[in-house]
CSV table of C-alpha atoms in Angstrom, one decimal:
chain,number,residue,atom,x,y,z
A,4,MET,CA,-9.7,-14.1,-7.3
A,5,SER,CA,-7.4,-11.1,-6.8
A,6,TYR,CA,-8.6,-8.7,-4.0
A,7,TYR,CA,-6.0,-6.0,-5.2
A,8,ARG,CA,-7.1,-4.2,-8.2
A,9,ARG,CA,-6.2,-1.0,-9.5
A,10,PHE,CA,-8.7,1.9,-9.1
A,11,ASP,CA,-8.0,4.9,-10.9
A,12,TYR,CA,-10.7,7.1,-9.3
A,13,PRO,CA,-10.0,10.0,-6.8
A,14,ALA,CA,-11.1,9.2,-3.5
A,15,PRO,CA,-13.3,9.0,-1.9
A,16,ASP,CA,-15.2,7.7,-4.9
A,17,PRO,CA,-18.9,5.8,-4.0
A,18,ALA,CA,-17.8,3.5,-6.5
A,19,ILE,CA,-14.4,2.1,-4.5
A,20,LEU,CA,-16.2,2.3,-1.2
A,21,ALA,CA,-18.3,-0.5,-2.1
A,22,ARG,CA,-16.1,-2.5,-4.7
A,23,LEU,CA,-13.9,-2.5,-1.5
A,24,THR,CA,-16.2,-3.2,1.2
A,25,GLU,CA,-17.6,-5.8,-0.9
A,26,GLN,CA,-14.3,-7.6,-0.8
A,27,GLN,CA,-13.6,-7.0,2.7
A,28,ARG,CA,-17.0,-8.8,3.0
A,29,GLU,CA,-15.7,-11.5,0.9
A,30,MET,CA,-12.4,-11.8,2.9
A,31,GLN,CA,-14.1,-11.8,6.3
A,32,GLU,CA,-15.9,-15.1,5.6
A,33,ARG,CA,-12.3,-16.5,4.8
A,34,ILE,CA,-10.4,-15.5,8.3
A,35,ILE,CA,-9.5,-18.5,10.3
A,36,LEU,CA,-8.2,-18.2,13.8
A,37,GLN,CA,-7.1,-21.2,15.4
A,38,LYS,CA,-3.8,-22.5,16.9
A,39,PRO,CA,-1.4,-22.8,14.3
A,40,ASP,CA,-0.4,-26.1,13.0
A,41,PHE,CA,3.4,-25.3,12.4
A,42,ASP,CA,7.0,-26.5,13.7
A,43,LEU,CA,8.1,-22.7,14.2
A,44,LYS,CA,11.5,-22.4,12.7
A,45,LEU,CA,11.5,-19.2,10.5
A,46,ILE,CA,9.5,-15.8,11.3
A,47,ALA,CA,9.3,-13.2,9.3
A,48,GLY,CA,8.8,-9.6,10.1
A,49,CYS,CA,7.6,-6.7,7.9
A,50,ASP,CA,6.6,-3.2,7.5
A,51,SER,CA,6.0,-0.4,4.8
A,52,SER,CA,6.9,3.4,4.5
A,53,PHE,CA,5.6,5.8,2.1
A,54,ILE,CA,7.5,7.9,0.3
A,55,GLY,CA,5.7,11.5,-0.7
A,56,GLU,CA,2.2,10.5,-2.0
A,57,ASP,CA,2.3,7.6,-4.4
A,58,THR,CA,5.1,5.3,-3.5
A,59,ILE,CA,5.3,2.8,-1.1
A,60,LEU,CA,8.6,0.6,0.0
A,61,SER,CA,7.9,-2.6,1.9
A,62,ALA,CA,10.5,-4.4,3.5
A,63,PHE,CA,10.6,-8.0,5.0
A,64,VAL,CA,12.8,-9.8,7.4
A,65,LEU,CA,13.6,-13.3,8.0
A,66,LEU,CA,14.9,-14.9,11.4
A,67,THR,CA,15.5,-17.8,13.0
A,68,TYR,CA,13.4,-18.7,15.8
A,69,PRO,CA,13.5,-18.9,18.7
A,70,ALA,CA,16.9,-17.7,18.1
A,71,LEU,CA,16.1,-14.7,16.5
A,72,GLU,CA,18.9,-14.5,14.1
A,73,LEU,CA,18.3,-12.4,11.0
A,74,ILE,CA,19.0,-14.8,7.8
A,75,GLU,CA,17.6,-12.4,5.3
A,76,LYS,CA,16.1,-9.0,4.5
A,77,VAL,CA,14.3,-7.9,1.0
A,78,TYR,CA,12.4,-4.8,0.1
A,79,HIS,CA,10.5,-3.6,-3.2
A,80,VAL,CA,9.2,-0.1,-4.2
A,81,GLY,CA,6.1,0.5,-6.1
A,82,THR,CA,3.6,2.6,-7.0
A,83,VAL,CA,0.8,3.5,-4.8
A,84,GLU,CA,-2.6,2.4,-6.8
A,85,LEU,CA,-5.1,3.3,-4.3
A,86,PRO,CA,-6.0,6.6,-2.8
A,87,TYR,CA,-6.0,6.9,1.2
A,88,ILE,CA,-9.3,5.7,2.5
A,89,PRO,CA,-9.8,5.3,6.3
A,90,GLY,CA,-10.4,1.9,7.3
A,91,PHE,CA,-8.8,0.4,4.0
A,92,LEU,CA,-5.5,1.0,4.7
A,93,ALA,CA,-4.5,-2.4,4.1
A,94,PHE,CA,-5.5,-1.8,0.3
A,95,ARG,CA,-2.7,0.5,-0.1
A,96,GLU,CA,-0.1,-1.3,1.4
A,97,ALA,CA,-0.6,-5.3,0.9
A,98,PRO,CA,0.3,-5.3,-3.1
A,99,ASN,CA,3.4,-3.7,-2.2
A,100,LEU,CA,4.0,-5.9,0.7
A,101,LEU,CA,3.3,-9.3,-1.4
A,102,LYS,CA,5.9,-8.2,-3.9
A,103,ALA,CA,8.6,-7.7,-1.2
A,104,TYR,CA,7.4,-11.4,0.1
A,105,GLU,CA,8.3,-12.6,-3.2
A,106,LYS,CA,11.9,-12.0,-2.8
A,107,LEU,CA,12.4,-13.9,0.1
A,108,GLN,CA,14.9,-16.7,-1.0
A,109,GLN,CA,13.1,-19.1,2.3
A,110,LYS,CA,9.6,-18.6,3.2
A,111,PRO,CA,8.6,-17.9,6.9
A,112,ASP,CA,6.6,-20.5,9.1
A,113,LEU,CA,4.9,-17.0,10.5
A,114,ILE,CA,4.4,-13.5,9.2
A,115,MET,CA,4.7,-10.9,12.1
A,116,VAL,CA,3.7,-7.8,10.5
A,117,ASP,CA,3.7,-4.4,11.9
A,118,GLY,CA,-0.2,-3.4,12.0
A,119,HIS,CA,-3.4,-4.9,13.1
A,120,GLY,CA,-4.9,-8.2,12.5
A,121,ILE,CA,-8.7,-8.8,13.5
A,122,SER,CA,-8.2,-5.6,15.9
A,123,HIS,CA,-9.6,-3.6,13.1
A,124,PRO,CA,-13.1,-2.1,12.4
A,125,ARG,CA,-14.1,-4.9,10.2
A,126,ARG,CA,-11.5,-7.5,11.5
A,127,LEU,CA,-9.4,-6.7,8.4
A,128,GLY,CA,-5.8,-5.2,9.3
A,129,ILE,CA,-2.7,-5.5,7.0
A,130,ALA,CA,-2.2,-8.9,9.0
A,131,THR,CA,-5.3,-10.3,8.2
A,132,HIS,CA,-5.1,-9.2,4.4
A,133,VAL,CA,-1.6,-10.8,3.9
A,134,GLY,CA,-2.6,-14.3,5.9
A,135,ILE,CA,-5.4,-14.7,3.6
A,136,HIS,CA,-3.8,-13.7,0.5
A,137,LEU,CA,-0.6,-16.1,1.0
A,138,ASN,CA,-2.9,-18.7,3.2
A,139,LYS,CA,-0.4,-18.3,5.7
A,140,PRO,CA,-0.2,-17.9,9.7
A,141,THR,CA,0.2,-14.0,10.3
A,142,MET,CA,-0.2,-11.8,13.5
A,143,GLY,CA,-0.1,-7.9,13.7
A,144,VAL,CA,1.5,-6.1,16.4
A,145,ALA,CA,0.7,-2.5,16.6
A,146,LYS,CA,2.2,0.2,18.4
A,147,LYS,CA,-1.5,1.8,18.5
A,148,VAL,CA,-5.2,0.7,19.1
A,149,LEU,CA,-7.3,1.6,16.0
A,150,VAL,CA,-10.7,0.2,17.8
A,151,GLY,CA,-11.9,-1.3,21.1
A,152,LYS,CA,-11.7,-0.6,24.8
A,153,TYR,CA,-9.1,-1.6,27.3
A,154,LYS,CA,-7.8,-1.1,30.9
A,155,GLU,CA,-3.8,-0.4,30.9
A,156,PRO,CA,-1.6,-2.8,31.8
A,157,ALA,CA,0.6,-3.3,35.1
A,158,VAL,CA,3.7,-1.1,34.2
A,159,THR,CA,6.1,-4.7,34.6
A,160,LYS,CA,7.4,-6.6,31.1
A,161,GLY,CA,4.5,-9.3,30.5
A,162,ALA,CA,1.7,-7.6,31.8
A,163,ILE,CA,-1.4,-7.9,29.5
A,164,SER,CA,-4.9,-6.6,29.3
A,165,PRO,CA,-7.5,-7.7,27.2
A,166,LEU,CA,-8.4,-5.3,24.2
A,167,VAL,CA,-12.4,-5.6,23.4
A,168,TYR,CA,-14.7,-4.5,20.5
A,169,LYS,CA,-18.1,-5.2,20.4
A,170,ASP,CA,-18.0,-7.8,22.9
A,171,GLU,CA,-15.1,-9.6,21.1
A,172,LEU,CA,-11.7,-10.1,22.5
A,173,ILE,CA,-9.7,-8.8,19.4
A,174,ALA,CA,-6.2,-8.4,20.7
A,175,ASN,CA,-4.0,-8.4,23.7
A,176,VAL,CA,-2.3,-5.0,25.2
A,177,LEU,CA,1.1,-6.5,26.1
A,178,ARG,CA,3.9,-4.9,27.8
A,179,THR,CA,7.1,-5.9,26.6
A,180,LYS,CA,9.4,-3.7,28.5
A,181,ASP,CA,8.7,-2.6,32.2
A,182,ASN,CA,7.4,1.2,32.1
A,183,VAL,CA,7.3,1.7,28.1
A,184,LYS,CA,4.1,2.1,26.5
A,185,PRO,CA,2.1,-1.6,25.3
A,186,VAL,CA,1.9,-2.6,22.3
A,187,PHE,CA,-1.4,-4.3,20.6
A,188,VAL,CA,-1.1,-8.1,19.7
A,189,SER,CA,-3.9,-9.6,17.7
A,190,PRO,CA,-4.1,-12.8,15.4
A,191,GLY,CA,-4.5,-12.4,11.6
A,192,HIS,CA,-5.0,-15.4,10.1
A,193,LEU,CA,-4.7,-19.0,10.7
A,194,MET,CA,-3.6,-18.0,14.1
A,195,ASP,CA,-5.2,-17.2,18.0
A,196,LEU,CA,-4.9,-14.9,20.2
A,197,GLU,CA,-2.8,-16.9,23.2
A,198,THR,CA,-0.2,-18.0,20.2
A,199,ALA,CA,0.5,-14.7,18.9
A,200,THR,CA,0.8,-13.4,22.4
A,201,THR,CA,3.1,-15.9,23.7
A,202,ILE,CA,5.7,-15.6,20.3
A,203,ALA,CA,5.1,-11.6,20.5
A,204,MET,CA,6.3,-11.7,24.2
A,205,ALA,CA,9.5,-14.4,23.1
A,206,CYS,CA,10.4,-12.1,20.6
A,207,ALA,CA,10.6,-8.8,22.6
A,208,VAL,CA,14.0,-9.3,23.5
A,209,LYS,CA,15.8,-5.9,24.7
A,210,HIS,CA,13.2,-3.3,23.0
A,211,LYS,CA,9.8,-2.5,23.2
A,212,LEU,CA,9.1,-4.0,19.5
A,213,PRO,CA,9.3,-7.9,18.9
A,214,GLU,CA,12.5,-8.4,16.6
A,215,PRO,CA,10.7,-9.5,13.6
A,216,THR,CA,8.6,-6.2,13.5
A,217,ARG,CA,11.3,-4.0,15.1
A,218,LEU,CA,14.4,-5.2,12.3
A,219,ALA,CA,11.6,-4.5,9.5
A,220,ASP,CA,11.0,-1.2,10.8
A,221,HIS,CA,14.9,-0.7,11.0
A,222,TYR,CA,15.6,-1.9,7.7
A,223,ALA,CA,12.2,-0.2,5.8
A,224,ALA,CA,13.8,3.2,6.9
A,225,VAL,CA,17.5,1.7,5.9
A,226,PHE,CA,16.2,1.1,2.4
A,227,LYS,CA,13.9,4.1,1.8
A,228,SER,CA,17.5,6.2,2.6
A,229,GLU,CA,19.0,4.2,-0.3
A,230,VAL,CA,16.2,5.0,-2.4
A,231,LYS,CA,16.1,8.5,-1.9
């Protein structure tokens, strides 16, 4: 079943909301959080950037792990087929991300997404969307919180505090660099929080963002300038 159907309606249309909500309910039942069963050799990072109102550019980078050597970078530009509706942003981004993913010559063992996994009002951030659709381990590393409460972690690199929403631990607030704002690490699909946090920290070499999402963000901007 495709979760990414086209809707040619103005937003916010009640019919769209009802359909997307039903799709989210179906997807919620498919989320699997578990310690991943992989030998992590290749890790991908991905990010999307909007060009105007109706065009989206999605970039994927592929790195070796744990050396974090960049071996592939691809992108796809497409038309956004859904109006912006708060809480349903993943439906706007996921179709184009999946088209960019198809362009990778080698496929990753894990995808690190610039965004949220289960740290979302309905546990369905972009990392979870992508993981369910590809049936592949995913994790989210976000720059801002969507939902939940937390206490600021210590200012030293590696400090962690829990992000809790409705009595559930949905992410770790991770300080990846001394005295720099933390990131929000959550499992997406076929992943657990502990492993996601360990990998995010291992990938945060010199910068605030872990290398997979930092490079995806960087190349999305590079590709965007080329497309324009």
